[in-house]
Amino acid sequence: MKEFICSTIERNVVLKCIRDHKRLDCRTIDETRSVNIDFRSHPGCVSVRLGQTCVIAQASCRITKPKESRASEGNIRIHIDMSKIPLMNLENWKHQEFVQELNGILEQNIRHSNCVDLESLCINSGELVWAIKIDITVLNNCGNILDCANIATLCSLYHFRLPEVTVHGSDIRVYSSMERRARPLRILHFPINVLFAFFVDGRYTLIDPSSDEERLMDGFLSISMNQHKEICGIHMGGKLGLKKEQVDLCKKLAFKKILELTDRIRQVVTDYYKNNEPTIHTQPSIVRIEDGEDSSGESESEDSVLIKTDMSPSPMETNVSLLLMPSLDRLSLSEDNPTITATVVDKSTSKLENDDEQDNE
């Protein structure tokens, strides 16, 4: 990211170090900063530091209606929030463009590379699927937010656990981890991003640029690759043309870093779940989808039921509201669907239904 203001002395010092194959933070031109990964108590919450650049990622889930063209696939969304850090030399519209550019690159690297098995997020084909959302908050910017956010997103997805769900007719039951252990997402591969910066008309190349180097770079090359040497995305920025030999050299250097980070992510998540017990939630709730009329004469109880009277072919974001499911901490709640009404079921009624089901068996 280039800022408008940069002193001549600072520019000369940085460029002189680059010409001498040195860097201000005592790194070599092909050396990245240290990565620190810290998991929080909730599944899917992770803090990642790349040098002094700090990012927090939080994964959450909700039950939504799938796309008509992909009736048996869930979906993943990524949102970046950079309001916590100051960008003094950027105008508001430039700030928004920068955030949109980062969000678009992450969407391409994570969602469009199919690193998560979307069919494993299906609850009932054509009706209900899991939707995963990754909220990324940038707490400190010391350069290369893209790589730090990419690592945080992958760690959050690999660390996240989905509640177990069973479907019996129109009843969809979401189990707590006290009844059934939550299952991890099915991660097929790890598309890790590596950023390169170019200086002096592309004659000098650096990996993992700092904030001072980002202000003075002529262009950048972002390569997303997995451990199988599969290119998941390539993005270029700046008014700079690169030769094929330069791109091939960057790909070779990026692959070495990707192998190290892939093993690191797998190891830290495995160590976390070996040393920490899963979070215990309270009793689950039941989601019931019916076509009948709303029953309002039922007494109150602890078991909450949602009765959906109509499911019209609405857009992709139409979801089944889970406002009566506060026991699941990582389940996002929404009340924006007017077609869903919430009622409660009497304990005696639910007990009689269970007895009838046992007799039928």
mmCIF file of C-alpha atoms in Angstrom:
data_model
loop_
_atom_site.group_PDB
_atom_site.id
_atom_site.type_symbol
_atom_site.label_atom_id
_atom_site.label_comp_id
_atom_site.label_asym_id
_atom_site.label_seq_id
_atom_site.Cartn_x
_atom_site.Cartn_y
_atom_site.Cartn_z
ATOM 1 C CA MET A 1 0.000 0.000 0.000
ATOM 2 C CA LYS A 2 1.439 3.391 -0.982
ATOM 3 C CA GLU A 3 0.747 6.439 1.148
ATOM 4 C CA PHE A 4 0.859 9.989 -0.154
ATOM 5 C CA ILE A 5 3.448 11.450 2.239
ATOM 6 C CA CYS A 6 7.024 10.133 2.331
ATOM 7 C CA SER A 7 10.089 12.154 3.230
ATOM 8 C CA THR A 8 13.078 12.268 0.889
ATOM 9 C CA ILE A 9 15.484 11.160 3.615
ATOM 10 C CA GLU A 10 13.365 8.123 4.446
ATOM 11 C CA ARG A 11 13.092 7.206 0.776
ATOM 12 C CA ASN A 12 16.828 7.446 0.208
ATOM 13 C CA VAL A 13 17.664 5.369 3.293
ATOM 14 C CA VAL A 14 15.248 2.566 2.413
ATOM 15 C CA LEU A 15 16.312 2.401 -1.237
ATOM 16 C CA LYS A 16 20.006 2.460 -0.322
ATOM 17 C CA CYS A 17 19.506 -0.499 2.016
ATOM 18 C CA ILE A 18 17.645 -2.391 -0.701
ATOM 19 C CA ARG A 19 20.424 -1.763 -3.233
ATOM 20 C CA ASP A 20 22.909 -3.116 -0.687
ATOM 21 C CA HIS A 21 20.685 -6.197 -0.164
ATOM 22 C CA LYS A 22 19.890 -5.141 3.383
ATOM 23 C CA ARG A 23 16.716 -4.230 5.250
ATOM 24 C CA LEU A 24 15.958 -1.871 8.116
ATOM 25 C CA ASP A 25 14.768 -4.693 10.389
ATOM 26 C CA CYS A 26 18.009 -6.686 9.818
ATOM 27 C CA ARG A 27 16.341 -9.323 7.638
ATOM 28 C CA THR A 28 17.665 -10.657 4.385
ATOM 29 C CA ILE A 29 15.747 -10.018 1.184
ATOM 30 C CA ASP A 30 14.348 -13.583 1.170
ATOM 31 C CA GLU A 31 13.520 -13.778 4.887
ATOM 32 C CA THR A 32 10.032 -13.416 6.352
ATOM 33 C CA ARG A 33 9.110 -12.158 9.791
ATOM 34 C CA SER A 34 8.250 -14.570 12.595
ATOM 35 C CA VAL A 35 4.649 -15.793 12.840
ATOM 36 C CA ASN A 36 2.976 -16.064 16.241
ATOM 37 C CA ILE A 37 -0.367 -17.929 16.445
ATOM 38 C CA ASP A 38 -2.467 -17.696 19.606
ATOM 39 C CA PHE A 39 -5.832 -19.463 19.935
ATOM 40 C CA ARG A 40 -8.605 -18.219 22.212
ATOM 41 C CA SER A 41 -11.054 -20.300 24.237
ATOM 42 C CA HIS A 42 -13.812 -20.339 21.605
ATOM 43 C CA PRO A 43 -13.344 -22.536 18.516
ATOM 44 C CA GLY A 44 -12.469 -20.497 15.471
ATOM 45 C CA CYS A 45 -11.048 -17.493 17.365
ATOM 46 C CA VAL A 46 -7.359 -16.895 16.698
ATOM 47 C CA SER A 47 -4.860 -14.063 16.973
ATOM 48 C CA VAL A 48 -1.975 -13.994 14.485
ATOM 49 C CA ARG A 49 1.093 -11.757 14.571
ATOM 50 C CA LEU A 50 3.393 -11.314 11.590
ATOM 51 C CA GLY A 51 6.170 -9.276 13.121
ATOM 52 C CA GLN A 52 4.266 -6.337 14.632
ATOM 53 C CA THR A 53 1.259 -6.716 12.319
ATOM 54 C CA CYS A 54 -1.593 -8.139 14.391
ATOM 55 C CA VAL A 55 -4.874 -9.628 13.129
ATOM 56 C CA ILE A 56 -7.725 -11.380 14.943
ATOM 57 C CA ALA A 57 -10.024 -13.768 13.059
ATOM 58 C CA GLN A 58 -13.299 -15.204 14.349
ATOM 59 C CA ALA A 59 -15.307 -17.930 12.599
ATOM 60 C CA SER A 60 -19.063 -18.206 13.106
ATOM 61 C CA CYS A 61 -21.819 -20.279 11.541
ATOM 62 C CA ARG A 62 -25.515 -20.057 10.794
ATOM 63 C CA ILE A 63 -28.111 -22.124 8.967
ATOM 64 C CA THR A 64 -29.178 -20.687 5.620
ATOM 65 C CA LYS A 65 -30.927 -21.674 2.423
ATOM 66 C CA PRO A 66 -28.491 -22.844 -0.294
ATOM 67 C CA LYS A 67 -28.168 -21.515 -3.809
ATOM 68 C CA GLU A 68 -30.550 -23.011 -6.308
ATOM 69 C CA SER A 69 -27.649 -23.955 -8.595
ATOM 70 C CA ARG A 70 -25.727 -25.615 -5.727
ATOM 71 C CA ALA A 71 -28.405 -27.173 -3.578
ATOM 72 C CA SER A 72 -26.049 -29.431 -1.604
ATOM 73 C CA GLU A 73 -23.230 -26.966 -0.869
ATOM 74 C CA GLY A 74 -22.720 -24.524 1.962
ATOM 75 C CA ASN A 75 -20.924 -21.228 1.579
ATOM 76 C CA ILE A 76 -18.082 -19.238 3.120
ATOM 77 C CA ARG A 77 -17.849 -15.467 3.475
ATOM 78 C CA ILE A 78 -14.935 -13.280 4.574
ATOM 79 C CA HIS A 79 -15.173 -9.763 5.990
ATOM 80 C CA ILE A 80 -12.241 -7.497 6.902
ATOM 81 C CA ASP A 81 -12.522 -4.642 9.396
ATOM 82 C CA MET A 82 -9.700 -2.069 9.371
ATOM 83 C CA SER A 83 -11.477 0.650 11.333
ATOM 84 C CA LYS A 84 -9.300 -0.026 14.401
ATOM 85 C CA ILE A 85 -6.100 1.214 12.753
ATOM 86 C CA PRO A 86 -5.343 4.740 11.474
ATOM 87 C CA LEU A 87 -4.427 5.306 7.842
ATOM 88 C CA MET A 88 -3.577 8.994 8.094
ATOM 89 C CA ASN A 89 -2.312 9.567 4.566
ATOM 90 C CA LEU A 90 -5.156 7.777 2.813
ATOM 91 C CA GLU A 91 -8.444 9.415 1.889
ATOM 92 C CA ASN A 92 -11.678 7.661 2.791
ATOM 93 C CA TRP A 93 -12.345 6.367 -0.715
ATOM 94 C CA LYS A 94 -8.747 5.129 -0.978
ATOM 95 C CA HIS A 95 -9.146 3.368 2.366
ATOM 96 C CA GLN A 96 -12.314 1.648 1.158
ATOM 97 C CA GLU A 97 -10.635 0.581 -2.085
ATOM 98 C CA PHE A 98 -7.714 -0.880 -0.153
ATOM 99 C CA VAL A 99 -10.042 -2.887 2.110
ATOM 100 C CA GLN A 100 -12.060 -4.109 -0.881
ATOM 101 C CA GLU A 101 -8.861 -5.161 -2.649
ATOM 102 C CA LEU A 102 -7.696 -7.179 0.356
ATOM 103 C CA ASN A 103 -11.131 -8.746 0.778
ATOM 104 C CA GLY A 104 -11.267 -9.698 -2.902
ATOM 105 C CA ILE A 105 -7.853 -11.373 -2.805
ATOM 106 C CA LEU A 106 -8.791 -13.368 0.300
ATOM 107 C CA GLU A 107 -12.094 -14.405 -1.254
ATOM 108 C CA GLN A 108 -10.225 -15.638 -4.312
ATOM 109 C CA ASN A 109 -7.575 -17.486 -2.291
ATOM 110 C CA ILE A 110 -9.861 -19.092 0.291
ATOM 111 C CA ARG A 111 -13.365 -19.472 -1.089
ATOM 112 C CA HIS A 112 -12.793 -19.887 -4.821
ATOM 113 C CA SER A 113 -9.881 -22.291 -4.341
ATOM 114 C CA ASN A 114 -12.271 -24.802 -2.668
ATOM 115 C CA CYS A 115 -10.011 -25.330 0.309
ATOM 116 C CA VAL A 116 -13.093 -26.300 2.359
ATOM 117 C CA ASP A 117 -15.361 -29.154 1.295
ATOM 118 C CA LEU A 118 -18.615 -27.228 0.823
ATOM 119 C CA GLU A 119 -20.697 -30.389 0.448
ATOM 120 C CA SER A 120 -19.804 -31.343 4.024
ATOM 121 C CA LEU A 121 -21.691 -28.205 5.142
ATOM 122 C CA CYS A 122 -24.994 -29.518 3.789
ATOM 123 C CA ILE A 123 -27.697 -30.348 6.365
ATOM 124 C CA ASN A 124 -30.636 -31.130 4.082
ATOM 125 C CA SER A 125 -30.047 -30.908 0.336
ATOM 126 C CA GLY A 126 -31.983 -28.096 -1.276
ATOM 127 C CA GLU A 127 -33.313 -26.787 2.043
ATOM 128 C CA LEU A 128 -30.704 -26.033 4.714
ATOM 129 C CA VAL A 129 -26.917 -25.717 4.758
ATOM 130 C CA TRP A 130 -24.283 -24.261 7.060
ATOM 131 C CA ALA A 131 -22.895 -20.832 6.165
ATOM 132 C CA ILE A 132 -19.452 -20.027 7.583
ATOM 133 C CA LYS A 133 -18.352 -16.420 8.058
ATOM 134 C CA ILE A 134 -14.842 -15.248 8.961
ATOM 135 C CA ASP A 135 -14.658 -11.807 10.584
ATOM 136 C CA ILE A 136 -11.131 -10.393 10.417
ATOM 137 C CA THR A 137 -10.140 -7.397 12.537
ATOM 138 C CA VAL A 138 -6.801 -5.685 11.920
ATOM 139 C CA LEU A 139 -5.404 -4.377 15.208
ATOM 140 C CA ASN A 140 -1.996 -3.157 14.066
ATOM 141 C CA ASN A 141 -0.491 -2.508 10.651
ATOM 142 C CA CYS A 142 3.272 -2.814 10.257
ATOM 143 C CA GLY A 143 3.107 -4.048 6.689
ATOM 144 C CA ASN A 144 1.807 -7.071 4.775
ATOM 145 C CA ILE A 145 -1.714 -7.266 6.195
ATOM 146 C CA LEU A 146 -2.634 -9.659 3.375
ATOM 147 C CA ASP A 147 -0.366 -12.522 4.445
ATOM 148 C CA CYS A 148 -1.250 -12.075 8.113
ATOM 149 C CA ALA A 149 -4.998 -12.091 7.376
ATOM 150 C CA ASN A 150 -4.600 -15.132 5.114
ATOM 151 C CA ILE A 151 -2.851 -17.136 7.858
ATOM 152 C CA ALA A 152 -5.447 -16.029 10.418
ATOM 153 C CA THR A 153 -8.304 -17.132 8.146
ATOM 154 C CA LEU A 154 -6.839 -20.589 7.574
ATOM 155 C CA CYS A 155 -6.095 -21.049 11.292
ATOM 156 C CA SER A 156 -9.638 -19.981 12.167
ATOM 157 C CA LEU A 157 -11.187 -22.440 9.706
ATOM 158 C CA TYR A 158 -8.935 -25.296 10.833
ATOM 159 C CA HIS A 159 -9.586 -24.528 14.508
ATOM 160 C CA PHE A 160 -13.378 -24.080 14.153
ATOM 161 C CA ARG A 161 -15.825 -26.842 15.145
ATOM 162 C CA LEU A 162 -19.353 -27.293 13.766
ATOM 163 C CA PRO A 163 -22.183 -28.570 16.002
ATOM 164 C CA GLU A 164 -23.593 -31.966 15.125
ATOM 165 C CA VAL A 165 -27.010 -31.887 13.467
ATOM 166 C CA THR A 166 -29.612 -34.617 12.921
ATOM 167 C CA VAL A 167 -32.655 -34.433 10.670
ATOM 168 C CA HIS A 168 -35.848 -36.390 11.438
ATOM 169 C CA GLY A 169 -38.585 -35.397 9.046
ATOM 170 C CA SER A 170 -39.280 -31.726 9.686
ATOM 171 C CA ASP A 171 -37.298 -31.654 12.942
ATOM 172 C CA ILE A 172 -33.680 -30.488 12.797
ATOM 173 C CA ARG A 173 -31.819 -30.905 16.057
ATOM 174 C CA VAL A 174 -28.568 -29.119 16.820
ATOM 175 C CA TYR A 175 -26.565 -30.932 19.498
ATOM 176 C CA SER A 176 -24.319 -29.302 22.045
ATOM 177 C CA SER A 177 -20.778 -30.517 22.596
ATOM 178 C CA MET A 178 -21.960 -32.011 25.901
ATOM 179 C CA GLU A 179 -24.144 -34.485 23.987
ATOM 180 C CA ARG A 180 -22.084 -34.952 20.856
ATOM 181 C CA ARG A 181 -18.597 -33.757 20.109
ATOM 182 C CA ALA A 182 -18.509 -30.972 17.558
ATOM 183 C CA ARG A 183 -16.825 -31.897 14.305
ATOM 184 C CA PRO A 184 -14.057 -29.986 12.525
ATOM 185 C CA LEU A 185 -14.443 -28.562 9.060
ATOM 186 C CA ARG A 186 -13.140 -30.694 6.235
ATOM 187 C CA ILE A 187 -10.102 -28.751 5.003
ATOM 188 C CA LEU A 188 -8.860 -30.120 1.675
ATOM 189 C CA HIS A 189 -5.713 -27.989 1.377
ATOM 190 C CA PHE A 190 -4.122 -24.805 2.731
ATOM 191 C CA PRO A 191 -3.876 -21.981 0.145
ATOM 192 C CA ILE A 192 -1.245 -19.774 1.806
ATOM 193 C CA ASN A 193 -0.450 -16.351 0.399
ATOM 194 C CA VAL A 194 3.081 -14.921 0.023
ATOM 195 C CA LEU A 195 3.613 -11.259 -0.888
ATOM 196 C CA PHE A 196 6.604 -9.910 -2.868
ATOM 197 C CA ALA A 197 7.518 -6.242 -3.334
ATOM 198 C CA PHE A 198 9.509 -4.809 -6.276
ATOM 199 C CA PHE A 199 11.730 -1.738 -6.308
ATOM 200 C CA VAL A 200 13.706 0.314 -8.840
ATOM 201 C CA ASP A 201 11.721 -0.799 -11.906
ATOM 202 C CA GLY A 202 11.598 -4.414 -10.765
ATOM 203 C CA ARG A 203 15.369 -4.896 -10.377
ATOM 204 C CA TYR A 204 15.101 -5.644 -6.651
ATOM 205 C CA THR A 205 12.637 -8.044 -5.041
ATOM 206 C CA LEU A 206 11.757 -8.435 -1.358
ATOM 207 C CA ILE A 207 9.542 -10.942 0.407
ATOM 208 C CA ASP A 208 7.162 -9.936 3.208
ATOM 209 C CA PRO A 209 7.563 -6.124 2.942
ATOM 210 C CA SER A 210 7.292 -3.949 6.045
ATOM 211 C CA SER A 211 5.213 -0.775 6.230
ATOM 212 C CA ASP A 212 8.187 1.431 5.239
ATOM 213 C CA GLU A 213 8.927 -0.774 2.249
ATOM 214 C CA GLU A 214 5.273 -0.874 1.196
ATOM 215 C CA ARG A 215 5.164 2.916 0.935
ATOM 216 C CA LEU A 216 8.076 2.942 -1.523
ATOM 217 C CA MET A 217 7.523 -0.191 -3.605
ATOM 218 C CA ASP A 218 6.850 0.161 -7.323
ATOM 219 C CA GLY A 219 4.592 -2.896 -7.418
ATOM 220 C CA PHE A 220 3.773 -6.150 -5.726
ATOM 221 C CA LEU A 221 3.106 -9.778 -6.611
ATOM 222 C CA SER A 222 0.850 -11.928 -4.448
ATOM 223 C CA ILE A 223 1.084 -15.709 -4.921
ATOM 224 C CA SER A 224 -1.317 -18.122 -3.246
ATOM 225 C CA MET A 225 -0.218 -21.753 -3.368
ATOM 226 C CA ASN A 226 -0.803 -24.986 -1.445
ATOM 227 C CA GLN A 227 1.528 -27.798 -0.438
ATOM 228 C CA HIS A 228 0.796 -29.636 -3.709
ATOM 229 C CA LYS A 229 2.314 -26.785 -5.800
ATOM 230 C CA GLU A 230 -1.128 -25.830 -7.056
ATOM 231 C CA ILE A 231 -1.541 -22.121 -7.791
ATOM 232 C CA CYS A 232 -4.711 -20.863 -6.094
ATOM 233 C CA GLY A 233 -4.361 -17.231 -7.089
ATOM 234 C CA ILE A 234 -1.900 -14.661 -8.467
ATOM 235 C CA HIS A 235 -2.454 -10.925 -8.085
ATOM 236 C CA MET A 236 -0.319 -8.038 -9.278
ATOM 237 C CA GLY A 237 -0.429 -4.379 -8.374
ATOM 238 C CA GLY A 238 1.378 -1.227 -9.409
ATOM 239 C CA LYS A 239 2.598 0.051 -12.744
ATOM 240 C CA LEU A 240 5.259 -2.567 -13.270
ATOM 241 C CA GLY A 241 5.863 -5.290 -15.805
ATOM 242 C CA LEU A 242 7.527 -8.511 -14.705
ATOM 243 C CA LYS A 243 9.433 -11.111 -16.679
ATOM 244 C CA LYS A 244 8.575 -14.788 -16.615
ATOM 245 C CA GLU A 245 11.878 -15.570 -14.878
ATOM 246 C CA GLN A 246 10.992 -13.214 -12.027
ATOM 247 C CA VAL A 247 7.607 -14.856 -11.498
ATOM 248 C CA ASP A 248 9.133 -18.356 -11.562
ATOM 249 C CA LEU A 249 11.736 -17.331 -8.995
ATOM 250 C CA CYS A 250 9.017 -15.934 -6.730
ATOM 251 C CA LYS A 251 7.018 -19.167 -7.058
ATOM 252 C CA LYS A 252 9.998 -21.283 -5.976
ATOM 253 C CA LEU A 253 10.694 -19.075 -2.978
ATOM 254 C CA ALA A 254 6.999 -18.968 -2.020
ATOM 255 C CA PHE A 255 6.696 -22.759 -2.091
ATOM 256 C CA LYS A 256 9.403 -23.149 0.567
ATOM 257 C CA LYS A 257 7.604 -20.715 2.868
ATOM 258 C CA ILE A 258 4.232 -22.388 2.221
ATOM 259 C CA LEU A 259 5.510 -25.820 3.271
ATOM 260 C CA GLU A 260 6.794 -24.380 6.545
ATOM 261 C CA LEU A 261 3.552 -22.523 7.318
ATOM 262 C CA THR A 262 1.362 -25.505 6.429
ATOM 263 C CA ASP A 263 3.165 -27.748 8.889
ATOM 264 C CA ARG A 264 3.080 -24.966 11.473
ATOM 265 C CA ILE A 265 -0.697 -24.495 11.234
ATOM 266 C CA ARG A 266 -1.392 -28.220 11.474
ATOM 267 C CA GLN A 267 0.908 -28.578 14.460
ATOM 268 C CA VAL A 268 -0.413 -25.647 16.514
ATOM 269 C CA VAL A 269 -4.057 -26.709 16.087
ATOM 270 C CA THR A 270 -3.254 -30.318 16.980
ATOM 271 C CA ASP A 271 -1.334 -29.222 20.068
ATOM 272 C CA TYR A 272 -4.176 -26.938 21.140
ATOM 273 C CA TYR A 273 -6.809 -29.682 21.153
ATOM 274 C CA LYS A 274 -4.445 -32.077 22.884
ATOM 275 C CA ASN A 275 -3.951 -29.667 25.776
ATOM 276 C CA ASN A 276 -7.425 -28.119 25.977
ATOM 277 C CA GLU A 277 -10.816 -29.672 26.542
ATOM 278 C CA PRO A 278 -13.640 -28.709 24.162
ATOM 279 C CA THR A 279 -16.008 -25.978 25.312
ATOM 280 C CA ILE A 280 -19.085 -27.342 27.106
ATOM 281 C CA HIS A 281 -22.384 -25.800 26.074
ATOM 282 C CA THR A 282 -25.850 -26.123 27.577
ATOM 283 C CA GLN A 283 -28.711 -28.216 26.265
ATOM 284 C CA PRO A 284 -29.476 -27.880 22.542
ATOM 285 C CA SER A 285 -32.558 -26.521 20.865
ATOM 286 C CA ILE A 286 -34.756 -27.898 18.114
ATOM 287 C CA VAL A 287 -35.518 -26.276 14.786
ATOM 288 C CA ARG A 288 -38.803 -27.486 13.288
ATOM 289 C CA ILE A 289 -39.975 -26.594 9.816
ATOM 290 C CA GLU A 290 -43.666 -27.123 9.164
ATOM 291 C CA ASP A 291 -46.229 -26.119 6.585
ATOM 292 C CA GLY A 292 -49.128 -25.856 9.007
ATOM 293 C CA GLU A 293 -50.494 -22.855 10.801
ATOM 294 C CA ASP A 294 -48.747 -21.184 13.719
ATOM 295 C CA SER A 295 -49.672 -22.732 17.050
ATOM 296 C CA SER A 296 -49.922 -19.958 19.626
ATOM 297 C CA GLY A 297 -51.735 -21.729 22.449
ATOM 298 C CA GLU A 298 -48.801 -23.735 23.705
ATOM 299 C CA SER A 299 -47.310 -23.165 27.136
ATOM 300 C CA GLU A 300 -43.779 -21.999 27.839
ATOM 301 C CA SER A 301 -40.883 -24.352 28.459
ATOM 302 C CA GLU A 302 -37.118 -24.525 28.132
ATOM 303 C CA ASP A 303 -37.232 -26.371 24.782
ATOM 304 C CA SER A 304 -37.616 -23.811 22.015
ATOM 305 C CA VAL A 305 -39.085 -24.590 18.612
ATOM 306 C CA LEU A 306 -39.156 -22.530 15.458
ATOM 307 C CA ILE A 307 -42.125 -23.066 13.142
ATOM 308 C CA LYS A 308 -41.702 -21.853 9.590
ATOM 309 C CA THR A 309 -45.039 -21.352 7.843
ATOM 310 C CA ASP A 310 -43.698 -20.703 4.356
ATOM 311 C CA MET A 311 -40.349 -20.964 2.578
ATOM 312 C CA SER A 312 -40.611 -18.959 -0.608
ATOM 313 C CA PRO A 313 -37.853 -19.114 -3.229
ATOM 314 C CA SER A 314 -36.108 -16.037 -1.819
ATOM 315 C CA PRO A 315 -32.525 -14.952 -2.564
ATOM 316 C CA MET A 316 -29.435 -16.763 -1.430
ATOM 317 C CA GLU A 317 -29.188 -14.973 1.895
ATOM 318 C CA THR A 318 -32.642 -16.099 3.092
ATOM 319 C CA ASN A 319 -31.944 -17.966 6.311
ATOM 320 C CA VAL A 320 -33.665 -19.892 9.046
ATOM 321 C CA SER A 321 -33.636 -17.613 12.063
ATOM 322 C CA LEU A 322 -32.121 -19.123 15.180
ATOM 323 C CA LEU A 323 -33.018 -16.389 17.637
ATOM 324 C CA LEU A 324 -34.113 -18.921 20.260
ATOM 325 C CA MET A 325 -30.804 -20.792 20.294
ATOM 326 C CA PRO A 326 -28.570 -18.791 22.666
ATOM 327 C CA SER A 327 -26.900 -21.925 23.999
ATOM 328 C CA LEU A 328 -24.637 -22.223 20.947
ATOM 329 C CA ASP A 329 -22.010 -19.530 21.360
ATOM 330 C CA ARG A 330 -20.692 -19.658 17.814
ATOM 331 C CA LEU A 331 -24.108 -19.701 16.131
ATOM 332 C CA SER A 332 -24.963 -16.290 14.735
ATOM 333 C CA LEU A 333 -28.500 -15.111 15.390
ATOM 334 C CA SER A 334 -30.677 -13.103 13.060
ATOM 335 C CA GLU A 335 -34.218 -11.795 13.235
ATOM 336 C CA ASP A 336 -34.538 -10.347 9.750
ATOM 337 C CA ASN A 337 -36.764 -13.103 8.306
ATOM 338 C CA PRO A 338 -40.402 -12.051 8.830
ATOM 339 C CA THR A 339 -41.791 -15.404 7.711
ATOM 340 C CA ILE A 340 -40.468 -17.250 10.751
ATOM 341 C CA THR A 341 -42.402 -17.152 14.022
ATOM 342 C CA ALA A 342 -41.063 -18.442 17.300
ATOM 343 C CA THR A 343 -43.137 -20.425 19.778
ATOM 344 C CA VAL A 344 -42.455 -22.765 22.641
ATOM 345 C CA VAL A 345 -43.579 -26.316 23.213
ATOM 346 C CA ASP A 346 -44.972 -27.712 26.423
ATOM 347 C CA LYS A 347 -42.793 -30.327 28.117
ATOM 348 C CA SER A 348 -45.726 -32.720 28.428
ATOM 349 C CA THR A 349 -46.477 -32.371 24.711
ATOM 350 C CA SER A 350 -42.883 -33.043 23.714
ATOM 351 C CA LYS A 351 -42.800 -36.007 26.134
ATOM 352 C CA LEU A 352 -45.919 -37.519 24.567
ATOM 353 C CA GLU A 353 -44.399 -37.115 21.113
ATOM 354 C CA ASN A 354 -41.272 -38.922 22.244
ATOM 355 C CA ASP A 355 -43.364 -41.767 23.737
ATOM 356 C CA ASP A 356 -45.320 -42.123 20.472
ATOM 357 C CA GLU A 357 -42.074 -42.300 18.505
ATOM 358 C CA GLN A 358 -40.755 -45.018 20.824
ATOM 359 C CA ASP A 359 -43.986 -47.048 20.473
ATOM 360 C CA ASN A 360 -43.804 -46.773 16.683
ATOM 361 C CA GLU A 361 -40.230 -48.063 16.754
#
